[in-house]
Amino acid sequence: MDLKYIGYTFLVEPKEPATEILIAQLGFAGFESFVENEDGVTAYIQEGDWNSDILNDIQILNSNEFKFKIKEEVIEHTNWNSEWEKNFNSIQVDNLVSIRAPFHENPNLKYDIVIEPKMSFGTGHHETTHMMVQHLLNLDLSGKKVLDMGCGTGILAIFAEMKGAKPIDAIDIDNWCYLNSIENAERNNCKQISVFEGDASLLINKKYDVIIANINRNILLNDMQSYMDCLNDDGVILFSGFYQEDIPIINAEVSKYDFKIDTIIERNNWVALKYKK
């Protein structure tokens, strides 16, 4: 499954608050990844989710308050490493966890996750990854069976193993993510992680104590039944990849399964929710 991405570079004037609103509206439209810069933002969407009219419903682009210049391009996978090295900064969470590439210095925290990234998941993903790590820091994962759905580079699955989870399934629909998660699991000497390429259809007849789903809102809503069917009754589910204003929509769907919000973490308008019964 060799996916391409369509990239849109938006030059925005004035940049704020237009860029934040633009990212939120693009997220609703299916864009997955965002890299902010001093002049605006570049947004990425999988070619299969793209259509030529996709920007027509982005309301802020029609606003008289802001000016936009837009450039569109097809992004080949060979470009992702250079994008990462230009845009990916190491992450430190609560002075306990470092997430870094090999070209970053080791800050010698309690947990050190080293990844060799193959695709960009943008500024927003950094925010959601940070919050999901915070949730995992507060969970007892010893001996727990964990699912990392939409695993990307495998960061959360790797951290779950570092915290004692076993076994762990990591799933992503993107072939690059699948291969990259395998590489990163090996790079961090993980023994409990099994990586699969595919979607929520792989969850049939599976059961987990903890589910981690750091994906965009629309996919979460579409696959909610699959997640809930494979979560143990006393299990915990962590959702992120969306904004504060999305909480009522996510919560309305999750509440159908008798799960309730236990903890909310917010970071720059991105949120990560912990649910349990």
PDB file of C-alpha atoms in Angstrom:
ATOM      1  CA  MET A   1       0.000   0.000   0.000  1.00  0.00           C
ATOM      2  CA  ASP A   2       2.084   2.877  -1.366  1.00  0.00           C
ATOM      3  CA  LEU A   3       0.368   6.105  -0.319  1.00  0.00           C
ATOM      4  CA  LYS A   4       1.107   9.543  -1.658  1.00  0.00           C
ATOM      5  CA  TYR A   5       0.179  12.809  -0.007  1.00  0.00           C
ATOM      6  CA  ILE A   6      -1.114  16.078  -1.397  1.00  0.00           C
ATOM      7  CA  GLY A   7       0.489  19.077   0.257  1.00  0.00           C
ATOM      8  CA  TYR A   8      -0.915  22.602   0.421  1.00  0.00           C
ATOM      9  CA  THR A   9       1.313  25.450   1.565  1.00  0.00           C
ATOM     10  CA  PHE A  10      -0.691  28.399   2.887  1.00  0.00           C
ATOM     11  CA  LEU A  11       0.915  31.815   3.247  1.00  0.00           C
ATOM     12  CA  VAL A  12      -1.324  33.609   5.738  1.00  0.00           C
ATOM     13  CA  GLU A  13      -1.581  37.328   6.523  1.00  0.00           C
ATOM     14  CA  PRO A  14      -1.950  38.064   9.372  1.00  0.00           C
ATOM     15  CA  LYS A  15      -0.803  34.669  10.581  1.00  0.00           C
ATOM     16  CA  GLU A  16      -2.730  34.561  13.866  1.00  0.00           C
ATOM     17  CA  PRO A  17      -5.413  33.655  14.655  1.00  0.00           C
ATOM     18  CA  ALA A  18      -5.995  32.636  11.034  1.00  0.00           C
ATOM     19  CA  THR A  19      -3.521  29.738  11.047  1.00  0.00           C
ATOM     20  CA  GLU A  20      -5.067  28.090  14.096  1.00  0.00           C
ATOM     21  CA  ILE A  21      -8.572  28.375  12.600  1.00  0.00           C
ATOM     22  CA  LEU A  22      -7.310  27.125   9.232  1.00  0.00           C
ATOM     23  CA  ILE A  23      -5.690  24.045  10.779  1.00  0.00           C
ATOM     24  CA  ALA A  24      -8.894  23.204  12.652  1.00  0.00           C
ATOM     25  CA  GLN A  25     -11.032  23.492   9.499  1.00  0.00           C
ATOM     26  CA  LEU A  26      -8.542  21.514   7.409  1.00  0.00           C
ATOM     27  CA  GLY A  27      -8.573  18.813  10.097  1.00  0.00           C
ATOM     28  CA  PHE A  28     -12.356  18.540   9.722  1.00  0.00           C
ATOM     29  CA  ALA A  29     -11.866  18.116   5.965  1.00  0.00           C
ATOM     30  CA  GLY A  30      -9.508  15.158   6.443  1.00  0.00           C
ATOM     31  CA  PHE A  31      -6.043  16.718   6.444  1.00  0.00           C
ATOM     32  CA  GLU A  32      -3.775  14.681   8.734  1.00  0.00           C
ATOM     33  CA  SER A  33      -0.545  16.587   9.194  1.00  0.00           C
ATOM     34  CA  PHE A  34       0.513  20.178   9.650  1.00  0.00           C
ATOM     35  CA  VAL A  35       3.908  21.895   9.683  1.00  0.00           C
ATOM     36  CA  GLU A  36       3.760  25.497  10.828  1.00  0.00           C
ATOM     37  CA  ASN A  37       6.322  28.109   9.825  1.00  0.00           C
ATOM     38  CA  GLU A  38       6.747  31.843  10.274  1.00  0.00           C
ATOM     39  CA  ASP A  39       4.518  32.646   7.281  1.00  0.00           C
ATOM     40  CA  GLY A  40       1.723  30.104   7.703  1.00  0.00           C
ATOM     41  CA  VAL A  41       1.351  26.352   7.483  1.00  0.00           C
ATOM     42  CA  THR A  42       1.780  23.370   5.157  1.00  0.00           C
ATOM     43  CA  ALA A  43      -1.013  20.793   5.398  1.00  0.00           C
ATOM     44  CA  TYR A  44      -0.945  17.212   4.115  1.00  0.00           C
ATOM     45  CA  ILE A  45      -3.722  14.831   3.116  1.00  0.00           C
ATOM     46  CA  GLN A  46      -3.547  11.296   1.716  1.00  0.00           C
ATOM     47  CA  GLU A  47      -4.132  11.257  -2.033  1.00  0.00           C
ATOM     48  CA  GLY A  48      -7.005   8.792  -1.594  1.00  0.00           C
ATOM     49  CA  ASP A  49      -8.839  11.219   0.718  1.00  0.00           C
ATOM     50  CA  TRP A  50      -8.275  14.205  -1.567  1.00  0.00           C
ATOM     51  CA  ASN A  51     -10.575  15.680  -4.191  1.00  0.00           C
ATOM     52  CA  SER A  52     -10.213  18.743  -6.378  1.00  0.00           C
ATOM     53  CA  ASP A  53     -12.938  20.615  -4.463  1.00  0.00           C
ATOM     54  CA  ILE A  54     -11.578  19.916  -0.997  1.00  0.00           C
ATOM     55  CA  LEU A  55     -10.793  23.554  -0.208  1.00  0.00           C
ATOM     56  CA  ASN A  56     -14.239  24.806  -1.240  1.00  0.00           C
ATOM     57  CA  ASP A  57     -15.710  24.187   2.217  1.00  0.00           C
ATOM     58  CA  ILE A  58     -12.817  25.757   4.160  1.00  0.00           C
ATOM     59  CA  GLN A  59     -14.714  28.816   5.349  1.00  0.00           C
ATOM     60  CA  ILE A  60     -11.790  30.910   6.515  1.00  0.00           C
ATOM     61  CA  LEU A  61     -10.333  30.951   2.995  1.00  0.00           C
ATOM     62  CA  ASN A  62     -13.318  33.100   1.999  1.00  0.00           C
ATOM     63  CA  SER A  63     -12.906  35.530   4.893  1.00  0.00           C
ATOM     64  CA  ASN A  64     -12.237  39.186   4.135  1.00  0.00           C
ATOM     65  CA  GLU A  65     -10.191  39.482   7.340  1.00  0.00           C
ATOM     66  CA  PHE A  66      -7.244  37.451   6.084  1.00  0.00           C
ATOM     67  CA  LYS A  67      -5.184  37.040   2.917  1.00  0.00           C
ATOM     68  CA  PHE A  68      -4.066  33.627   1.668  1.00  0.00           C
ATOM     69  CA  LYS A  69      -1.630  32.467  -0.985  1.00  0.00           C
ATOM     70  CA  ILE A  70      -1.865  28.728  -1.696  1.00  0.00           C
ATOM     71  CA  LYS A  71       0.539  26.329  -3.389  1.00  0.00           C
ATOM     72  CA  GLU A  72      -0.402  22.699  -4.084  1.00  0.00           C
ATOM     73  CA  GLU A  73       2.006  19.793  -4.684  1.00  0.00           C
ATOM     74  CA  VAL A  74       2.111  16.006  -4.681  1.00  0.00           C
ATOM     75  CA  ILE A  75       4.449  14.746  -1.960  1.00  0.00           C
ATOM     76  CA  GLU A  76       6.461  11.610  -2.698  1.00  0.00           C
ATOM     77  CA  HIS A  77       7.599   9.497   0.255  1.00  0.00           C
ATOM     78  CA  THR A  78      11.229  10.226  -0.575  1.00  0.00           C
ATOM     79  CA  ASN A  79      10.682  13.798   0.641  1.00  0.00           C
ATOM     80  CA  TRP A  80       9.584  12.893   4.169  1.00  0.00           C
ATOM     81  CA  ASN A  81      12.959  12.360   5.798  1.00  0.00           C
ATOM     82  CA  SER A  82      14.179  15.822   4.835  1.00  0.00           C
ATOM     83  CA  GLU A  83      10.885  17.316   6.038  1.00  0.00           C
ATOM     84  CA  TRP A  84      11.356  15.595   9.399  1.00  0.00           C
ATOM     85  CA  GLU A  85      14.919  16.736   9.850  1.00  0.00           C
ATOM     86  CA  LYS A  86      13.874  20.313   9.051  1.00  0.00           C
ATOM     87  CA  ASN A  87      10.756  20.377  11.220  1.00  0.00           C
ATOM     88  CA  PHE A  88      10.882  17.664  13.891  1.00  0.00           C
ATOM     89  CA  ASN A  89      12.153  18.845  17.242  1.00  0.00           C
ATOM     90  CA  SER A  90      12.802  16.453  20.082  1.00  0.00           C
ATOM     91  CA  ILE A  91      10.006  16.196  22.634  1.00  0.00           C
ATOM     92  CA  GLN A  92      10.383  16.090  26.413  1.00  0.00           C
ATOM     93  CA  VAL A  93       7.387  15.176  28.558  1.00  0.00           C
ATOM     94  CA  ASP A  94       7.240  16.106  32.250  1.00  0.00           C
ATOM     95  CA  ASN A  95      11.023  15.772  32.558  1.00  0.00           C
ATOM     96  CA  LEU A  96      10.553  12.001  32.405  1.00  0.00           C
ATOM     97  CA  VAL A  97      10.290  11.051  28.735  1.00  0.00           C
ATOM     98  CA  SER A  98      12.339  12.102  25.731  1.00  0.00           C
ATOM     99  CA  ILE A  99      11.247  11.388  22.168  1.00  0.00           C
ATOM    100  CA  ARG A 100      14.017  12.140  19.739  1.00  0.00           C
ATOM    101  CA  ALA A 101      15.648  11.220  16.470  1.00  0.00           C
ATOM    102  CA  PRO A 102      19.204   9.833  16.385  1.00  0.00           C
ATOM    103  CA  PHE A 103      20.509  13.262  15.374  1.00  0.00           C
ATOM    104  CA  HIS A 104      19.242  14.769  18.680  1.00  0.00           C
ATOM    105  CA  GLU A 105      21.294  14.793  21.861  1.00  0.00           C
ATOM    106  CA  ASN A 106      20.196  12.369  24.598  1.00  0.00           C
ATOM    107  CA  PRO A 107      18.854  14.422  27.552  1.00  0.00           C
ATOM    108  CA  ASN A 108      19.206  11.377  29.863  1.00  0.00           C
ATOM    109  CA  LEU A 109      15.650  11.281  31.184  1.00  0.00           C
ATOM    110  CA  LYS A 110      14.040   8.194  32.753  1.00  0.00           C
ATOM    111  CA  TYR A 111      12.572   7.055  29.412  1.00  0.00           C
ATOM    112  CA  ASP A 112      14.361   7.664  26.125  1.00  0.00           C
ATOM    113  CA  ILE A 113      12.574   6.833  22.843  1.00  0.00           C
ATOM    114  CA  VAL A 114      14.677   7.066  19.696  1.00  0.00           C
ATOM    115  CA  ILE A 115      12.894   7.102  16.333  1.00  0.00           C
ATOM    116  CA  GLU A 116      14.122   7.413  12.769  1.00  0.00           C
ATOM    117  CA  PRO A 117      11.108   9.128  11.215  1.00  0.00           C
ATOM    118  CA  LYS A 118       9.963   8.281   7.696  1.00  0.00           C
ATOM    119  CA  MET A 119       7.004  10.644   7.352  1.00  0.00           C
ATOM    120  CA  SER A 120       5.996  13.971   8.822  1.00  0.00           C
ATOM    121  CA  PHE A 121       3.080  14.113  11.187  1.00  0.00           C
ATOM    122  CA  GLY A 122       3.388  17.819  11.805  1.00  0.00           C
ATOM    123  CA  THR A 123       3.143  20.211  14.700  1.00  0.00           C
ATOM    124  CA  GLY A 124      -0.287  18.983  15.717  1.00  0.00           C
ATOM    125  CA  HIS A 125       0.907  15.435  16.105  1.00  0.00           C
ATOM    126  CA  HIS A 126       3.698  16.615  18.395  1.00  0.00           C
ATOM    127  CA  GLU A 127       1.018  18.120  20.643  1.00  0.00           C
ATOM    128  CA  THR A 128      -1.105  14.970  20.662  1.00  0.00           C
ATOM    129  CA  THR A 129       1.866  12.670  21.138  1.00  0.00           C
ATOM    130  CA  HIS A 130       2.958  14.748  24.130  1.00  0.00           C
ATOM    131  CA  MET A 131      -0.480  14.462  25.735  1.00  0.00           C
ATOM    132  CA  MET A 132      -0.851  10.747  25.049  1.00  0.00           C
ATOM    133  CA  VAL A 133       2.510  10.126  26.691  1.00  0.00           C
ATOM    134  CA  GLN A 134       1.249  12.075  29.705  1.00  0.00           C
ATOM    135  CA  HIS A 135      -1.803   9.813  29.902  1.00  0.00           C
ATOM    136  CA  LEU A 136       0.382   6.704  29.638  1.00  0.00           C
ATOM    137  CA  LEU A 137       2.683   8.017  32.366  1.00  0.00           C
ATOM    138  CA  ASN A 138      -0.310   7.995  34.708  1.00  0.00           C
ATOM    139  CA  LEU A 139      -1.430   4.454  33.851  1.00  0.00           C
ATOM    140  CA  ASP A 140      -0.238   1.174  35.323  1.00  0.00           C
ATOM    141  CA  LEU A 141       0.545  -0.756  32.140  1.00  0.00           C
ATOM    142  CA  SER A 142       2.338  -3.695  33.712  1.00  0.00           C
ATOM    143  CA  GLY A 143       1.128  -6.878  32.017  1.00  0.00           C
ATOM    144  CA  LYS A 144      -1.641  -5.016  30.167  1.00  0.00           C
ATOM    145  CA  LYS A 145      -2.531  -5.910  26.582  1.00  0.00           C
ATOM    146  CA  VAL A 146      -2.349  -2.696  24.548  1.00  0.00           C
ATOM    147  CA  LEU A 147      -3.421  -1.545  21.090  1.00  0.00           C
ATOM    148  CA  ASP A 148      -1.747   1.433  19.413  1.00  0.00           C
ATOM    149  CA  MET A 149      -4.161   2.269  16.581  1.00  0.00           C
ATOM    150  CA  GLY A 150      -2.768   4.563  13.899  1.00  0.00           C
ATOM    151  CA  CYS A 151       0.686   3.952  15.330  1.00  0.00           C
ATOM    152  CA  GLY A 152       2.610   6.243  12.953  1.00  0.00           C
ATOM    153  CA  THR A 153       6.249   5.886  13.965  1.00  0.00           C
ATOM    154  CA  GLY A 154       5.385   3.550  16.848  1.00  0.00           C
ATOM    155  CA  ILE A 155       6.205   6.006  19.617  1.00  0.00           C
ATOM    156  CA  LEU A 156       3.265   5.172  21.882  1.00  0.00           C
ATOM    157  CA  ALA A 157       3.588   1.422  21.434  1.00  0.00           C
ATOM    158  CA  ILE A 158       7.273   1.662  22.305  1.00  0.00           C
ATOM    159  CA  PHE A 159       6.542   3.711  25.406  1.00  0.00           C
ATOM    160  CA  ALA A 160       3.815   1.268  26.460  1.00  0.00           C
ATOM    161  CA  GLU A 161       6.366  -1.548  26.385  1.00  0.00           C
ATOM    162  CA  MET A 162       8.836   0.550  28.374  1.00  0.00           C
ATOM    163  CA  LYS A 163       6.085   0.836  31.010  1.00  0.00           C
ATOM    164  CA  GLY A 164       5.568  -2.929  31.167  1.00  0.00           C
ATOM    165  CA  ALA A 165       2.713  -3.562  28.727  1.00  0.00           C
ATOM    166  CA  LYS A 166       2.612  -6.916  26.946  1.00  0.00           C
ATOM    167  CA  PRO A 167       1.681  -7.930  24.370  1.00  0.00           C
ATOM    168  CA  ILE A 168       1.200  -4.827  22.211  1.00  0.00           C
ATOM    169  CA  ASP A 169      -0.372  -4.558  18.764  1.00  0.00           C
ATOM    170  CA  ALA A 170       0.524  -1.542  16.619  1.00  0.00           C
ATOM    171  CA  ILE A 171      -1.573  -0.917  13.496  1.00  0.00           C
ATOM    172  CA  ASP A 172      -1.359   1.634  10.705  1.00  0.00           C
ATOM    173  CA  ILE A 173      -2.882   1.801   7.228  1.00  0.00           C
ATOM    174  CA  ASP A 174       0.182   3.501   5.731  1.00  0.00           C
ATOM    175  CA  ASN A 175       2.894   1.133   4.482  1.00  0.00           C
ATOM    176  CA  TRP A 176       5.644   3.599   5.443  1.00  0.00           C
ATOM    177  CA  CYS A 177       4.286   3.780   8.995  1.00  0.00           C
ATOM    178  CA  TYR A 178       4.053   0.004   9.164  1.00  0.00           C
ATOM    179  CA  LEU A 179       7.678  -0.449   8.080  1.00  0.00           C
ATOM    180  CA  ASN A 180       8.891   2.469  10.179  1.00  0.00           C
ATOM    181  CA  SER A 181       7.189   1.164  13.330  1.00  0.00           C
ATOM    182  CA  ILE A 182       8.921  -2.183  12.874  1.00  0.00           C
ATOM    183  CA  GLU A 183      12.275  -0.419  12.509  1.00  0.00           C
ATOM    184  CA  ASN A 184      11.695   1.813  15.516  1.00  0.00           C
ATOM    185  CA  ALA A 185      10.537  -1.085  17.713  1.00  0.00           C
ATOM    186  CA  GLU A 186      13.776  -2.873  16.872  1.00  0.00           C
ATOM    187  CA  ARG A 187      15.788   0.315  17.408  1.00  0.00           C
ATOM    188  CA  ASN A 188      14.393   0.552  20.964  1.00  0.00           C
ATOM    189  CA  ASN A 189      14.965  -3.171  21.666  1.00  0.00           C
ATOM    190  CA  CYS A 190      11.251  -3.891  21.976  1.00  0.00           C
ATOM    191  CA  LYS A 191      10.223  -7.552  22.197  1.00  0.00           C
ATOM    192  CA  GLN A 192       6.478  -7.302  22.887  1.00  0.00           C
ATOM    193  CA  ILE A 193       5.282  -5.274  19.872  1.00  0.00           C
ATOM    194  CA  SER A 194       3.615  -6.810  16.824  1.00  0.00           C
ATOM    195  CA  VAL A 195       3.107  -4.374  13.940  1.00  0.00           C
ATOM    196  CA  PHE A 196       0.338  -4.797  11.359  1.00  0.00           C
ATOM    197  CA  GLU A 197      -0.526  -2.940   8.168  1.00  0.00           C
ATOM    198  CA  GLY A 198      -4.244  -2.290   7.823  1.00  0.00           C
ATOM    199  CA  ASP A 199      -7.289  -0.679   9.400  1.00  0.00           C
ATOM    200  CA  ALA A 200      -9.915  -1.382  12.064  1.00  0.00           C
ATOM    201  CA  SER A 201     -10.983  -4.560  10.258  1.00  0.00           C
ATOM    202  CA  LEU A 202      -7.926  -6.195  11.859  1.00  0.00           C
ATOM    203  CA  LEU A 203      -9.530  -5.816  15.305  1.00  0.00           C
ATOM    204  CA  ILE A 204     -12.143  -8.557  14.848  1.00  0.00           C
ATOM    205  CA  ASN A 205     -11.961 -11.102  17.700  1.00  0.00           C
ATOM    206  CA  LYS A 206      -9.222  -9.090  19.470  1.00  0.00           C
ATOM    207  CA  LYS A 207      -9.346  -7.950  23.102  1.00  0.00           C
ATOM    208  CA  TYR A 208      -7.304  -5.239  24.838  1.00  0.00           C
ATOM    209  CA  ASP A 209      -6.959  -3.705  28.281  1.00  0.00           C
ATOM    210  CA  VAL A 210      -5.810  -0.343  26.919  1.00  0.00           C
ATOM    211  CA  ILE A 211      -6.491   1.181  23.509  1.00  0.00           C
ATOM    212  CA  ILE A 212      -4.513   4.162  22.239  1.00  0.00           C
ATOM    213  CA  ALA A 213      -6.015   5.882  19.187  1.00  0.00           C
ATOM    214  CA  ASN A 214      -4.221   9.045  18.110  1.00  0.00           C
ATOM    215  CA  ILE A 215      -6.006   9.637  14.794  1.00  0.00           C
ATOM    216  CA  ASN A 216      -8.161  12.359  13.284  1.00  0.00           C
ATOM    217  CA  ARG A 217     -11.728  12.898  14.435  1.00  0.00           C
ATOM    218  CA  ASN A 218     -13.500  11.446  11.414  1.00  0.00           C
ATOM    219  CA  ILE A 219     -11.638   8.141  11.541  1.00  0.00           C
ATOM    220  CA  LEU A 220     -12.246   7.841  15.276  1.00  0.00           C
ATOM    221  CA  LEU A 221     -15.974   8.319  14.795  1.00  0.00           C
ATOM    222  CA  ASN A 222     -16.111   5.919  11.862  1.00  0.00           C
ATOM    223  CA  ASP A 223     -14.250   3.146  13.709  1.00  0.00           C
ATOM    224  CA  MET A 224     -15.725   3.643  17.191  1.00  0.00           C
ATOM    225  CA  GLN A 225     -17.723   0.397  17.123  1.00  0.00           C
ATOM    226  CA  SER A 226     -14.587  -1.596  16.306  1.00  0.00           C
ATOM    227  CA  TYR A 227     -12.665  -0.047  19.201  1.00  0.00           C
ATOM    228  CA  MET A 228     -15.406  -0.656  21.706  1.00  0.00           C
ATOM    229  CA  ASP A 229     -15.957  -4.244  20.577  1.00  0.00           C
ATOM    230  CA  CYS A 230     -12.356  -5.154  21.359  1.00  0.00           C
ATOM    231  CA  LEU A 231     -11.952  -3.222  24.647  1.00  0.00           C
ATOM    232  CA  ASN A 232     -12.323  -5.222  27.837  1.00  0.00           C
ATOM    233  CA  ASP A 233     -15.149  -4.083  30.151  1.00  0.00           C
ATOM    234  CA  ASP A 234     -12.683  -2.745  32.712  1.00  0.00           C
ATOM    235  CA  GLY A 235     -10.421  -1.315  30.035  1.00  0.00           C
ATOM    236  CA  VAL A 236      -9.237   2.200  29.306  1.00  0.00           C
ATOM    237  CA  ILE A 237      -9.289   3.984  25.970  1.00  0.00           C
ATOM    238  CA  LEU A 238      -7.249   7.072  25.049  1.00  0.00           C
ATOM    239  CA  PHE A 239      -8.334   9.285  22.166  1.00  0.00           C
ATOM    240  CA  SER A 240      -6.454  12.189  20.591  1.00  0.00           C
ATOM    241  CA  GLY A 241      -5.852  13.835  17.235  1.00  0.00           C
ATOM    242  CA  PHE A 242      -8.606  16.458  17.462  1.00  0.00           C
ATOM    243  CA  TYR A 243      -9.480  19.801  19.005  1.00  0.00           C
ATOM    244  CA  GLN A 244     -11.252  21.012  22.116  1.00  0.00           C
ATOM    245  CA  GLU A 245     -14.367  21.887  20.116  1.00  0.00           C
ATOM    246  CA  ASP A 246     -14.573  18.247  18.978  1.00  0.00           C
ATOM    247  CA  ILE A 247     -15.045  16.908  22.512  1.00  0.00           C
ATOM    248  CA  PRO A 248     -18.896  16.988  22.456  1.00  0.00           C
ATOM    249  CA  ILE A 249     -18.949  15.069  19.159  1.00  0.00           C
ATOM    250  CA  ILE A 250     -16.503  12.408  20.366  1.00  0.00           C
ATOM    251  CA  ASN A 251     -18.179  12.219  23.760  1.00  0.00           C
ATOM    252  CA  ALA A 252     -21.642  11.732  22.277  1.00  0.00           C
ATOM    253  CA  GLU A 253     -20.419   8.706  20.344  1.00  0.00           C
ATOM    254  CA  VAL A 254     -18.400   7.162  23.186  1.00  0.00           C
ATOM    255  CA  SER A 255     -21.253   7.593  25.680  1.00  0.00           C
ATOM    256  CA  LYS A 256     -23.342   5.156  23.625  1.00  0.00           C
ATOM    257  CA  TYR A 257     -21.079   2.416  24.985  1.00  0.00           C
ATOM    258  CA  ASP A 258     -21.382   3.497  28.646  1.00  0.00           C
ATOM    259  CA  PHE A 259     -17.860   4.912  28.781  1.00  0.00           C
ATOM    260  CA  LYS A 260     -17.285   8.290  30.419  1.00  0.00           C
ATOM    261  CA  ILE A 261     -14.508  10.865  30.335  1.00  0.00           C
ATOM    262  CA  ASP A 262     -12.086  10.318  33.186  1.00  0.00           C
ATOM    263  CA  THR A 263      -9.327  12.799  32.323  1.00  0.00           C
ATOM    264  CA  ILE A 264      -8.874  15.585  29.786  1.00  0.00           C
ATOM    265  CA  ILE A 265      -5.464  16.933  28.830  1.00  0.00           C
ATOM    266  CA  GLU A 266      -5.302  20.037  26.633  1.00  0.00           C
ATOM    267  CA  ARG A 267      -2.348  21.514  24.810  1.00  0.00           C
ATOM    268  CA  ASN A 268      -2.658  24.475  22.431  1.00  0.00           C
ATOM    269  CA  ASN A 269      -6.314  23.635  21.722  1.00  0.00           C
ATOM    270  CA  TRP A 270      -5.482  19.983  20.925  1.00  0.00           C
ATOM    271  CA  VAL A 271      -6.944  17.511  23.430  1.00  0.00           C
ATOM    272  CA  ALA A 272      -6.375  13.949  24.606  1.00  0.00           C
ATOM    273  CA  LEU A 273      -9.200  12.142  26.410  1.00  0.00           C
ATOM    274  CA  LYS A 274      -9.082   9.185  28.749  1.00  0.00           C
ATOM    275  CA  TYR A 275     -12.307   7.133  28.901  1.00  0.00           C
ATOM    276  CA  LYS A 276     -13.349   4.320  31.192  1.00  0.00           C
ATOM    277  CA  LYS A 277     -16.588   2.867  32.570  1.00  0.00           C
TER     278      LYS A 277
END
